[in-house]
């Protein structure tokens, strides 16, 4: 079949505008992975759980705690002490039931607790627990001395006697009391401490709407 000499052929017109999807795909292929500034996906399975662990605890100064901070620290420390005395079979000569009534014991036990939390922190060196266990032995000897001086017993307690220096007024020595329910006594002691701290806040901090008086 011969071609029609009068028939004309027109070239197919190409689209001058490139497809945006093609351009985006080519740009993604040409992108340098080292220059990727996209935010990492925190929900991915490859995320390290240790990145979400809080920092090791700071030392606790019981003189600077607010009422609610003190309540939380008291309860956390009491729970930890129960576990400690059971795990290590500690006698009352090391940690007596009424340690909470003696400030000199409170600070020692609180320091040991903070030391423990730091030693067993996930970011801590693997040998840190050995340091805590060594200090734990020193702690037990120190507590034996404090308990012997304090006069506290398994079922009764009295305030630790204080030495009056020359020129100081005499101190009224409180008598020994018998305590039948240790946990009830602890809760009452904590509430009294919280009330004392609250009264100090109300005395020295300005009330809402009032300016501080200097």
mmCIF file of C-alpha atoms in Angstrom:
data_model
loop_
_atom_site.group_PDB
_atom_site.id
_atom_site.type_symbol
_atom_site.label_atom_id
_atom_site.label_comp_id
_atom_site.label_asym_id
_atom_site.label_seq_id
_atom_site.Cartn_x
_atom_site.Cartn_y
_atom_site.Cartn_z
ATOM 1 C CA UNK A 1 0.000 0.000 0.000
ATOM 2 C CA UNK A 2 1.510 3.302 -1.041
ATOM 3 C CA UNK A 3 1.515 6.369 1.177
ATOM 4 C CA UNK A 4 -0.707 9.249 0.354
ATOM 5 C CA UNK A 5 1.600 11.986 -0.967
ATOM 6 C CA UNK A 6 -0.809 14.640 0.243
ATOM 7 C CA UNK A 7 -0.885 13.356 3.861
ATOM 8 C CA UNK A 8 1.257 15.367 6.278
ATOM 9 C CA UNK A 9 2.732 14.166 9.588
ATOM 10 C CA UNK A 10 2.919 16.445 12.600
ATOM 11 C CA UNK A 11 5.436 15.821 15.390
ATOM 12 C CA UNK A 12 4.024 14.858 18.772
ATOM 13 C CA UNK A 13 4.268 17.802 21.166
ATOM 14 C CA UNK A 14 6.099 16.991 24.410
ATOM 15 C CA UNK A 15 4.974 18.506 27.686
ATOM 16 C CA UNK A 16 7.355 21.332 28.546
ATOM 17 C CA UNK A 17 6.468 21.126 32.298
ATOM 18 C CA UNK A 18 8.064 18.130 34.134
ATOM 19 C CA UNK A 19 5.975 16.056 36.514
ATOM 20 C CA UNK A 20 6.442 17.380 40.110
ATOM 21 C CA UNK A 21 6.356 13.852 41.502
ATOM 22 C CA UNK A 22 9.215 12.846 39.225
ATOM 23 C CA UNK A 23 11.268 15.831 40.356
ATOM 24 C CA UNK A 24 10.689 15.035 44.021
ATOM 25 C CA UNK A 25 11.681 11.418 43.498
ATOM 26 C CA UNK A 26 14.877 12.386 41.681
ATOM 27 C CA UNK A 27 15.766 14.910 44.385
ATOM 28 C CA UNK A 28 15.326 12.273 47.083
ATOM 29 C CA UNK A 29 17.639 9.897 45.230
ATOM 30 C CA UNK A 30 20.288 12.575 44.828
ATOM 31 C CA UNK A 31 20.152 13.656 48.493
ATOM 32 C CA UNK A 32 23.230 12.995 50.614
ATOM 33 C CA UNK A 33 22.252 10.889 53.659
ATOM 34 C CA UNK A 34 24.850 12.742 55.753
ATOM 35 C CA UNK A 35 22.932 15.985 55.229
ATOM 36 C CA UNK A 36 19.605 14.596 56.438
ATOM 37 C CA UNK A 37 18.370 17.024 59.096
ATOM 38 C CA UNK A 38 14.986 15.426 59.676
ATOM 39 C CA UNK A 39 13.947 14.750 63.265
ATOM 40 C CA UNK A 40 14.449 11.145 64.406
ATOM 41 C CA UNK A 41 11.380 9.118 65.185
ATOM 42 C CA UNK A 42 11.311 8.719 68.958
ATOM 43 C CA UNK A 43 8.713 5.990 68.665
ATOM 44 C CA UNK A 44 10.894 3.719 66.556
ATOM 45 C CA UNK A 45 11.952 0.389 67.981
ATOM 46 C CA UNK A 46 15.612 1.370 67.638
ATOM 47 C CA UNK A 47 15.282 4.168 70.234
ATOM 48 C CA UNK A 48 17.414 3.520 73.311
ATOM 49 C CA UNK A 49 15.184 3.231 76.421
ATOM 50 C CA UNK A 50 18.087 4.467 78.549
ATOM 51 C CA UNK A 51 17.728 7.902 76.936
ATOM 52 C CA UNK A 52 14.490 8.415 78.899
ATOM 53 C CA UNK A 53 16.002 7.527 82.276
ATOM 54 C CA UNK A 54 16.084 10.509 84.684
ATOM 55 C CA UNK A 55 19.383 11.806 85.982
ATOM 56 C CA UNK A 56 20.858 10.383 89.200
ATOM 57 C CA UNK A 57 19.288 11.891 92.334
ATOM 58 C CA UNK A 58 20.776 14.963 93.936
ATOM 59 C CA UNK A 59 21.646 15.016 97.653
ATOM 60 C CA UNK A 60 18.702 15.699 99.957
ATOM 61 C CA UNK A 61 18.971 18.528 102.450
ATOM 62 C CA UNK A 62 16.167 17.950 104.944
ATOM 63 C CA UNK A 63 16.430 21.530 106.177
ATOM 64 C CA UNK A 64 15.353 22.877 102.776
ATOM 65 C CA UNK A 65 12.415 20.621 101.894
ATOM 66 C CA UNK A 66 8.936 22.027 101.455
ATOM 67 C CA UNK A 67 6.087 20.347 103.365
ATOM 68 C CA UNK A 68 5.019 18.208 100.412
ATOM 69 C CA UNK A 69 8.595 17.378 99.454
ATOM 70 C CA UNK A 70 9.239 16.242 103.011
ATOM 71 C CA UNK A 71 6.136 14.062 103.026
ATOM 72 C CA UNK A 72 7.206 12.362 99.798
ATOM 73 C CA UNK A 73 10.777 11.830 101.009
ATOM 74 C CA UNK A 74 9.638 10.468 104.371
ATOM 75 C CA UNK A 75 7.360 7.889 102.764
ATOM 76 C CA UNK A 76 9.887 6.855 100.104
ATOM 77 C CA UNK A 77 12.615 6.474 102.713
ATOM 78 C CA UNK A 78 10.386 4.484 105.058
ATOM 79 C CA UNK A 79 9.473 2.035 102.300
ATOM 80 C CA UNK A 80 13.120 1.630 101.301
ATOM 81 C CA UNK A 81 14.226 1.043 104.898
ATOM 82 C CA UNK A 82 11.694 -1.762 105.282
ATOM 83 C CA UNK A 83 13.122 -3.479 102.218
ATOM 84 C CA UNK A 84 16.702 -2.878 103.350
ATOM 85 C CA UNK A 85 16.298 -4.328 106.840
ATOM 86 C CA UNK A 86 14.528 -7.422 105.498
ATOM 87 C CA UNK A 87 16.934 -8.032 102.611
ATOM 88 C CA UNK A 88 20.027 -7.742 104.803
ATOM 89 C CA UNK A 89 18.439 -9.052 108.037
ATOM 90 C CA UNK A 90 19.444 -5.917 109.929
ATOM 91 C CA UNK A 91 18.937 -6.035 113.710
ATOM 92 C CA UNK A 92 17.460 -3.129 115.711
ATOM 93 C CA UNK A 93 20.989 -2.319 116.846
ATOM 94 C CA UNK A 94 21.677 -1.136 113.270
ATOM 95 C CA UNK A 95 18.301 0.281 112.218
ATOM 96 C CA UNK A 96 15.822 0.548 115.091
ATOM 97 C CA UNK A 97 12.064 0.807 114.510
ATOM 98 C CA UNK A 98 11.954 4.426 115.667
ATOM 99 C CA UNK A 99 14.835 5.800 113.604
ATOM 100 C CA UNK A 100 12.461 8.468 112.313
ATOM 101 C CA UNK A 101 12.390 10.054 115.780
ATOM 102 C CA UNK A 102 16.150 10.681 115.746
ATOM 103 C CA UNK A 103 17.492 13.306 113.379
ATOM 104 C CA UNK A 104 21.043 11.977 113.550
ATOM 105 C CA UNK A 105 19.791 8.628 112.222
ATOM 106 C CA UNK A 106 17.513 10.192 109.621
ATOM 107 C CA UNK A 107 20.381 11.993 107.907
ATOM 108 C CA UNK A 108 22.580 8.891 107.892
ATOM 109 C CA UNK A 109 19.862 6.649 106.461
ATOM 110 C CA UNK A 110 18.792 9.258 103.922
ATOM 111 C CA UNK A 111 22.378 9.630 102.696
ATOM 112 C CA UNK A 112 22.680 5.856 102.318
ATOM 113 C CA UNK A 113 19.433 5.798 100.338
ATOM 114 C CA UNK A 114 20.603 8.499 97.927
ATOM 115 C CA UNK A 115 23.939 6.710 97.595
ATOM 116 C CA UNK A 116 22.068 3.514 96.724
ATOM 117 C CA UNK A 117 19.971 5.218 94.034
ATOM 118 C CA UNK A 118 23.093 6.671 92.464
ATOM 119 C CA UNK A 119 25.058 3.414 92.605
ATOM 120 C CA UNK A 120 22.312 1.420 90.878
ATOM 121 C CA UNK A 121 21.416 4.079 88.316
ATOM 122 C CA UNK A 122 21.268 2.671 84.737
ATOM 123 C CA UNK A 123 23.935 5.123 83.554
ATOM 124 C CA UNK A 124 26.289 4.252 86.403
ATOM 125 C CA UNK A 125 29.462 2.222 86.038
ATOM 126 C CA UNK A 126 29.042 -1.502 86.597
ATOM 127 C CA UNK A 127 31.353 -1.510 89.610
ATOM 128 C CA UNK A 128 29.436 1.233 91.455
ATOM 129 C CA UNK A 129 27.358 -1.223 93.545
ATOM 130 C CA UNK A 130 30.576 -2.578 95.053
ATOM 131 C CA UNK A 131 31.348 0.912 96.299
ATOM 132 C CA UNK A 132 27.885 1.190 97.826
ATOM 133 C CA UNK A 133 28.199 -2.188 99.545
ATOM 134 C CA UNK A 134 31.551 -1.166 101.032
ATOM 135 C CA UNK A 135 30.056 2.085 102.318
ATOM 136 C CA UNK A 136 27.097 0.101 103.641
ATOM 137 C CA UNK A 137 29.450 -1.742 105.998
ATOM 138 C CA UNK A 138 30.780 1.582 107.276
ATOM 139 C CA UNK A 139 27.213 2.805 107.673
ATOM 140 C CA UNK A 140 26.292 -0.170 109.862
ATOM 141 C CA UNK A 141 29.136 0.500 112.280
ATOM 142 C CA UNK A 142 28.228 4.174 112.485
ATOM 143 C CA UNK A 143 24.580 3.344 113.129
ATOM 144 C CA UNK A 144 25.491 0.952 115.946
ATOM 145 C CA UNK A 145 27.210 3.840 117.713
ATOM 146 C CA UNK A 146 24.267 6.189 117.194
ATOM 147 C CA UNK A 147 21.711 3.646 118.384
ATOM 148 C CA UNK A 148 23.731 2.867 121.507
ATOM 149 C CA UNK A 149 23.930 6.549 122.417
ATOM 150 C CA UNK A 150 20.300 7.325 121.606
ATOM 151 C CA UNK A 151 18.754 4.854 124.020
ATOM 152 C CA UNK A 152 16.007 3.810 121.597
ATOM 153 C CA UNK A 153 14.648 0.275 121.973
ATOM 154 C CA UNK A 154 12.565 -2.193 119.992
ATOM 155 C CA UNK A 155 9.274 -1.135 121.628
ATOM 156 C CA UNK A 156 10.028 2.221 123.289
ATOM 157 C CA UNK A 157 11.930 5.394 122.649
ATOM 158 C CA UNK A 158 13.237 8.592 124.163
ATOM 159 C CA UNK A 159 14.920 11.630 122.584
ATOM 160 C CA UNK A 160 18.685 11.430 122.242
ATOM 161 C CA UNK A 161 20.274 13.203 125.179
ATOM 162 C CA UNK A 162 22.117 16.399 124.331
ATOM 163 C CA UNK A 163 25.185 17.772 126.080
ATOM 164 C CA UNK A 164 24.700 21.265 127.481
ATOM 165 C CA UNK A 165 27.732 23.481 127.018
ATOM 166 C CA UNK A 166 28.741 26.036 129.663
ATOM 167 C CA UNK A 167 26.484 29.066 129.557
ATOM 168 C CA UNK A 168 23.617 27.304 127.755
ATOM 169 C CA UNK A 169 20.227 26.846 129.419
ATOM 170 C CA UNK A 170 19.459 23.354 130.695
ATOM 171 C CA UNK A 171 17.469 20.990 128.492
ATOM 172 C CA UNK A 172 14.400 19.280 129.847
ATOM 173 C CA UNK A 173 14.918 15.583 129.280
ATOM 174 C CA UNK A 174 11.823 13.814 128.004
ATOM 175 C CA UNK A 175 10.956 10.515 129.581
ATOM 176 C CA UNK A 176 10.914 7.219 127.753
ATOM 177 C CA UNK A 177 7.623 6.242 126.107
ATOM 178 C CA UNK A 178 6.327 2.852 125.012
ATOM 179 C CA UNK A 179 5.059 2.647 121.423
ATOM 180 C CA UNK A 180 2.779 -0.234 120.475
ATOM 181 C CA UNK A 181 2.224 0.549 116.778
ATOM 182 C CA UNK A 182 5.346 1.589 114.904
ATOM 183 C CA UNK A 183 3.658 2.457 111.587
ATOM 184 C CA UNK A 184 1.024 4.594 113.294
ATOM 185 C CA UNK A 185 3.781 6.419 115.165
ATOM 186 C CA UNK A 186 5.685 6.995 111.923
ATOM 187 C CA UNK A 187 2.640 8.481 110.191
ATOM 188 C CA UNK A 188 1.931 10.765 113.137
ATOM 189 C CA UNK A 189 5.572 11.878 113.197
ATOM 190 C CA UNK A 190 5.513 12.714 109.489
ATOM 191 C CA UNK A 191 2.282 14.685 109.806
ATOM 192 C CA UNK A 192 3.769 16.661 112.689
ATOM 193 C CA UNK A 193 6.863 17.422 110.605
ATOM 194 C CA UNK A 194 4.740 18.528 107.644
ATOM 195 C CA UNK A 195 2.669 20.769 109.925
ATOM 196 C CA UNK A 196 5.843 22.322 111.348
ATOM 197 C CA UNK A 197 7.199 23.060 107.876
ATOM 198 C CA UNK A 198 3.856 24.495 106.793
ATOM 199 C CA UNK A 199 3.822 26.848 109.773
ATOM 200 C CA UNK A 200 7.330 28.021 108.905
ATOM 201 C CA UNK A 201 6.301 28.695 105.315
ATOM 202 C CA UNK A 202 3.300 30.722 106.427
ATOM 203 C CA UNK A 203 5.455 32.700 108.820
ATOM 204 C CA UNK A 204 8.308 33.594 106.495
ATOM 205 C CA UNK A 205 6.779 33.526 103.006
ATOM 206 C CA UNK A 206 4.422 36.325 101.857
ATOM 207 C CA UNK A 207 0.787 35.386 101.460
ATOM 208 C CA UNK A 208 -0.879 35.518 98.072
ATOM 209 C CA UNK A 209 -1.486 39.115 97.045
ATOM 210 C CA UNK A 210 0.945 40.491 99.612
ATOM 211 C CA UNK A 211 4.421 41.772 98.994
ATOM 212 C CA UNK A 212 7.402 40.511 100.899
ATOM 213 C CA UNK A 213 8.442 42.684 103.823
ATOM 214 C CA UNK A 214 12.171 43.114 104.142
#
